[in-house]
């Protein structure tokens, strides 16, 4: 199970998560970042540094942010 980046990233898009990821699984999209679930090792480094607390484990994504689980999958399927 990978981490998911949610809506607060759209207004911040700071990028600290990219800098700390040990496996380079975070990619920049047009308006936010996305985590590749096939590469993510669930280390939590990205979650710890996110200044807007936009990153959650997939099974802990708040109900109002559930659409970001699908958006993350679509980002990597459509590449």
Backbone as JSON Lines, residues from 0, in Angstrom:
{"i":0,"aa":"X","n":[0.85,-1.18,0.0],"ca":[0.0,0.0,0.0],"c":[0.89,1.24,0.0]}
{"i":1,"aa":"X","n":[0.61,2.14,-0.88],"ca":[1.43,3.34,-1.03],"c":[0.8,4.54,-0.34]}
{"i":2,"aa":"X","n":[1.56,5.6,-0.33],"ca":[1.05,6.87,0.16],"c":[0.33,7.58,-0.98]}
{"i":3,"aa":"X","n":[-0.61,8.44,-0.61],"ca":[-1.4,9.22,-1.57],"c":[-1.24,10.69,-1.22]}
{"i":4,"aa":"X","n":[-1.05,11.51,-2.23],"ca":[-1.0,12.96,-2.03],"c":[-2.38,13.52,-2.35]}
{"i":5,"aa":"X","n":[-2.89,14.37,-1.47],"ca":[-4.26,14.87,-1.57],"c":[-4.31,16.37,-1.89]}
{"i":6,"aa":"X","n":[-5.5,16.94,-1.85],"ca":[-5.77,18.3,-2.33],"c":[-4.91,19.42,-1.77]}
{"i":7,"aa":"X","n":[-4.47,19.39,-0.52],"ca":[-3.65,20.52,-0.06],"c":[-2.38,20.74,-0.9]}
{"i":8,"aa":"X","n":[-1.93,19.71,-1.6],"ca":[-0.75,19.85,-2.46],"c":[-1.02,20.81,-3.61]}
{"i":9,"aa":"X","n":[-2.27,20.87,-4.06],"ca":[-2.6,21.74,-5.2],"c":[-2.33,23.21,-4.89]}
{"i":10,"aa":"X","n":[-2.53,23.61,-3.65],"ca":[-2.31,25.01,-3.3],"c":[-0.89,25.29,-2.83]}
{"i":11,"aa":"X","n":[-0.17,24.23,-2.48],"ca":[1.19,24.41,-1.96],"c":[2.25,23.98,-2.97]}
{"i":12,"aa":"X","n":[2.18,22.71,-3.37],"ca":[3.14,22.11,-4.31],"c":[4.59,22.5,-3.97]}
{"i":13,"aa":"X","n":[4.94,22.28,-2.71],"ca":[6.24,22.7,-2.21],"c":[7.4,21.83,-2.71]}
{"i":14,"aa":"X","n":[7.24,20.53,-2.73],"ca":[8.27,19.65,-3.27],"c":[9.26,19.06,-2.28]}
{"i":15,"aa":"X","n":[9.1,19.33,-0.99],"ca":[10.0,18.71,-0.02],"c":[9.93,17.2,-0.1]}
{"i":16,"aa":"X","n":[8.74,16.69,-0.42],"ca":[8.55,15.24,-0.51],"c":[9.46,14.62,-1.56]}
{"i":17,"aa":"X","n":[9.61,15.29,-2.67],"ca":[10.46,14.79,-3.76],"c":[11.91,14.72,-3.29]}
{"i":18,"aa":"X","n":[12.34,15.72,-2.57],"ca":[13.72,15.8,-2.11],"c":[14.1,14.69,-1.14]}
{"i":19,"aa":"X","n":[13.15,14.24,-0.31],"ca":[13.48,13.25,0.72],"c":[13.18,11.81,0.32]}
{"i":20,"aa":"X","n":[12.48,11.6,-0.78],"ca":[12.12,10.23,-1.17],"c":[13.37,9.43,-1.55]}
{"i":21,"aa":"X","n":[13.63,8.32,-0.85],"ca":[14.84,7.55,-1.12],"c":[14.77,6.71,-2.4]}
{"i":22,"aa":"X","n":[13.57,6.54,-2.97],"ca":[13.43,5.7,-4.17],"c":[12.9,6.49,-5.37]}
{"i":23,"aa":"X","n":[12.83,7.79,-5.27],"ca":[12.38,8.65,-6.36],"c":[11.04,8.22,-6.96]}
{"i":24,"aa":"X","n":[10.06,7.98,-6.1],"ca":[8.76,7.53,-6.58],"c":[7.75,8.67,-6.73]}
{"i":25,"aa":"X","n":[8.14,9.89,-6.43],"ca":[7.22,11.02,-6.5],"c":[7.48,11.81,-7.77]}
{"i":26,"aa":"X","n":[6.41,11.99,-8.55],"ca":[6.52,12.69,-9.82],"c":[5.63,13.93,-9.81]}
{"i":27,"aa":"X","n":[6.1,14.93,-10.53],"ca":[5.36,16.18,-10.6],"c":[4.35,16.13,-11.74]}
{"i":28,"aa":"X","n":[3.1,16.44,-11.41],"ca":[2.06,16.57,-12.41],"c":[1.84,18.04,-12.71]}
{"i":29,"aa":"X","n":[0.83,18.32,-13.49],"ca":[0.56,19.7,-13.89],"c":[0.27,20.61,-12.7]}
{"i":30,"aa":"X","n":[-0.51,20.1,-11.74],"ca":[-0.9,20.96,-10.62],"c":[-0.57,20.4,-9.24]}
{"i":31,"aa":"X","n":[0.03,19.21,-9.17],"ca":[0.4,18.63,-7.88],"c":[1.38,17.48,-8.11]}
{"i":32,"aa":"X","n":[1.82,16.87,-7.02],"ca":[2.71,15.72,-7.09],"c":[1.93,14.43,-6.92]}
{"i":33,"aa":"X","n":[2.5,13.33,-7.41],"ca":[1.87,12.02,-7.33],"c":[2.92,10.99,-6.92]}
{"i":34,"aa":"X","n":[2.48,9.96,-6.19],"ca":[3.38,8.91,-5.71],"c":[3.1,7.63,-6.49]}
{"i":35,"aa":"X","n":[4.15,7.08,-7.13],"ca":[4.01,5.84,-7.89],"c":[3.9,4.67,-6.91]}
{"i":36,"aa":"X","n":[2.74,4.01,-6.87],"ca":[2.55,2.92,-5.9],"c":[3.41,1.69,-6.19]}
{"i":37,"aa":"X","n":[3.89,1.56,-7.41],"ca":[4.74,0.42,-7.75],"c":[6.18,0.6,-7.28]}
{"i":38,"aa":"X","n":[6.56,1.84,-6.98],"ca":[7.93,2.12,-6.55],"c":[7.99,2.45,-5.05]}
{"i":39,"aa":"X","n":[6.95,3.05,-4.53],"ca":[6.92,3.48,-3.12],"c":[7.21,2.31,-2.18]}
{"i":40,"aa":"X","n":[8.09,2.56,-1.2],"ca":[8.46,1.52,-0.22],"c":[7.82,1.79,1.15]}
{"i":41,"aa":"X","n":[6.87,2.71,1.19],"ca":[6.11,3.01,2.41],"c":[6.99,3.45,3.59]}
{"i":42,"aa":"X","n":[8.04,4.19,3.3],"ca":[8.96,4.6,4.37],"c":[8.42,5.76,5.2]}
{"i":43,"aa":"X","n":[7.54,6.58,4.62],"ca":[6.94,7.69,5.35],"c":[7.75,8.97,5.35]}
{"i":44,"aa":"X","n":[8.87,8.99,4.69],"ca":[9.71,10.2,4.68],"c":[8.96,11.39,4.09]}
{"i":45,"aa":"X","n":[8.19,11.15,3.04],"ca":[7.44,12.23,2.39],"c":[6.37,12.8,3.31]}
{"i":46,"aa":"X","n":[5.68,11.92,3.99],"ca":[4.61,12.35,4.89],"c":[5.15,13.26,5.99]}
{"i":47,"aa":"X","n":[6.31,12.93,6.5],"ca":[6.9,13.67,7.61],"c":[7.3,15.1,7.24]}
{"i":48,"aa":"X","n":[7.64,15.34,5.98],"ca":[8.13,16.67,5.59],"c":[7.09,17.54,4.88]}
{"i":49,"aa":"X","n":[5.93,17.0,4.58],"ca":[4.92,17.77,3.85],"c":[4.44,18.94,4.69]}
{"i":50,"aa":"X","n":[4.64,20.18,4.22],"ca":[4.28,21.35,5.03],"c":[2.77,21.58,5.16]}
{"i":51,"aa":"X","n":[1.97,20.92,4.31],"ca":[0.52,21.11,4.38],"c":[-0.22,19.83,4.74]}
{"i":52,"aa":"X","n":[0.5,18.81,5.18],"ca":[-0.07,17.53,5.6],"c":[-1.01,16.96,4.55]}
{"i":53,"aa":"X","n":[-0.53,16.9,3.31],"ca":[-1.33,16.41,2.18],"c":[-1.13,14.92,1.91]}
{"i":54,"aa":"X","n":[-0.21,14.27,2.61],"ca":[0.17,12.9,2.29],"c":[-0.34,11.93,3.36]}
{"i":55,"aa":"X","n":[-1.02,10.87,2.89],"ca":[-1.61,9.86,3.77],"c":[-1.33,8.47,3.22]}
{"i":56,"aa":"X","n":[-1.29,7.49,4.11],"ca":[-1.33,6.1,3.65],"c":[-2.68,5.91,2.97]}
{"i":57,"aa":"X","n":[-2.71,5.1,1.93],"ca":[-3.94,4.94,1.14],"c":[-5.16,4.61,2.0]}
{"i":58,"aa":"X","n":[-5.01,3.74,2.97],"ca":[-6.16,3.36,3.79],"c":[-6.49,4.38,4.88]}
{"i":59,"aa":"X","n":[-5.74,5.47,4.96],"ca":[-6.0,6.52,5.94],"c":[-6.41,7.85,5.3]}
{"i":60,"aa":"X","n":[-6.61,7.85,3.97],"ca":[-7.03,9.07,3.28],"c":[-8.41,9.46,3.79]}
{"i":61,"aa":"X","n":[-8.6,10.71,4.21],"ca":[-9.92,11.14,4.7],"c":[-11.0,10.95,3.62]}
{"i":62,"aa":"X","n":[-12.2,10.65,4.03],"ca":[-13.3,10.39,3.09],"c":[-13.45,11.48,2.05]}
{"i":63,"aa":"X","n":[-13.31,12.73,2.48],"ca":[-13.5,13.85,1.54],"c":[-12.35,13.97,0.53]}
{"i":64,"aa":"X","n":[-11.3,13.19,0.7],"ca":[-10.14,13.22,-0.2],"c":[-10.02,11.92,-1.01]}
{"i":65,"aa":"X","n":[-10.99,11.03,-0.91],"ca":[-10.91,9.72,-1.57],"c":[-10.7,9.79,-3.08]}
{"i":66,"aa":"X","n":[-11.17,10.84,-3.73],"ca":[-11.01,10.96,-5.18],"c":[-9.52,10.99,-5.58]}
{"i":67,"aa":"X","n":[-8.66,11.39,-4.65],"ca":[-7.23,11.47,-4.95],"c":[-6.58,10.1,-5.08]}
{"i":68,"aa":"X","n":[-7.2,9.08,-4.51],"ca":[-6.7,7.71,-4.7],"c":[-6.83,7.35,-6.18]}
{"i":69,"aa":"X","n":[-7.99,7.63,-6.75],"ca":[-8.21,7.35,-8.18],"c":[-7.37,8.24,-9.06]}
{"i":70,"aa":"X","n":[-7.26,9.51,-8.7],"ca":[-6.45,10.43,-9.49],"c":[-4.99,9.99,-9.54]}
{"i":71,"aa":"X","n":[-4.49,9.48,-8.42],"ca":[-3.12,8.99,-8.37],"c":[-2.94,7.8,-9.31]}
{"i":72,"aa":"X","n":[-3.88,6.86,-9.27],"ca":[-3.79,5.68,-10.14],"c":[-3.84,6.1,-11.61]}
{"i":73,"aa":"X","n":[-4.77,6.99,-11.93],"ca":[-4.92,7.46,-13.32],"c":[-3.67,8.15,-13.83]}
{"i":74,"aa":"X","n":[-3.01,8.92,-12.97],"ca":[-1.8,9.62,-13.37],"c":[-0.76,8.63,-13.9]}
{"i":75,"aa":"X","n":[-0.58,7.53,-13.21],"ca":[0.43,6.56,-13.62],"c":[-0.05,5.61,-14.71]}
{"i":76,"aa":"X","n":[-1.34,5.38,-14.82],"ca":[-1.87,4.53,-15.89],"c":[-1.81,5.24,-17.24]}
{"i":77,"aa":"X","n":[-1.94,6.54,-17.24],"ca":[-2.02,7.31,-18.48],"c":[-0.67,7.82,-18.98]}
{"i":78,"aa":"X","n":[0.41,7.26,-18.47],"ca":[1.73,7.73,-18.9],"c":[2.27,6.91,-20.02]}
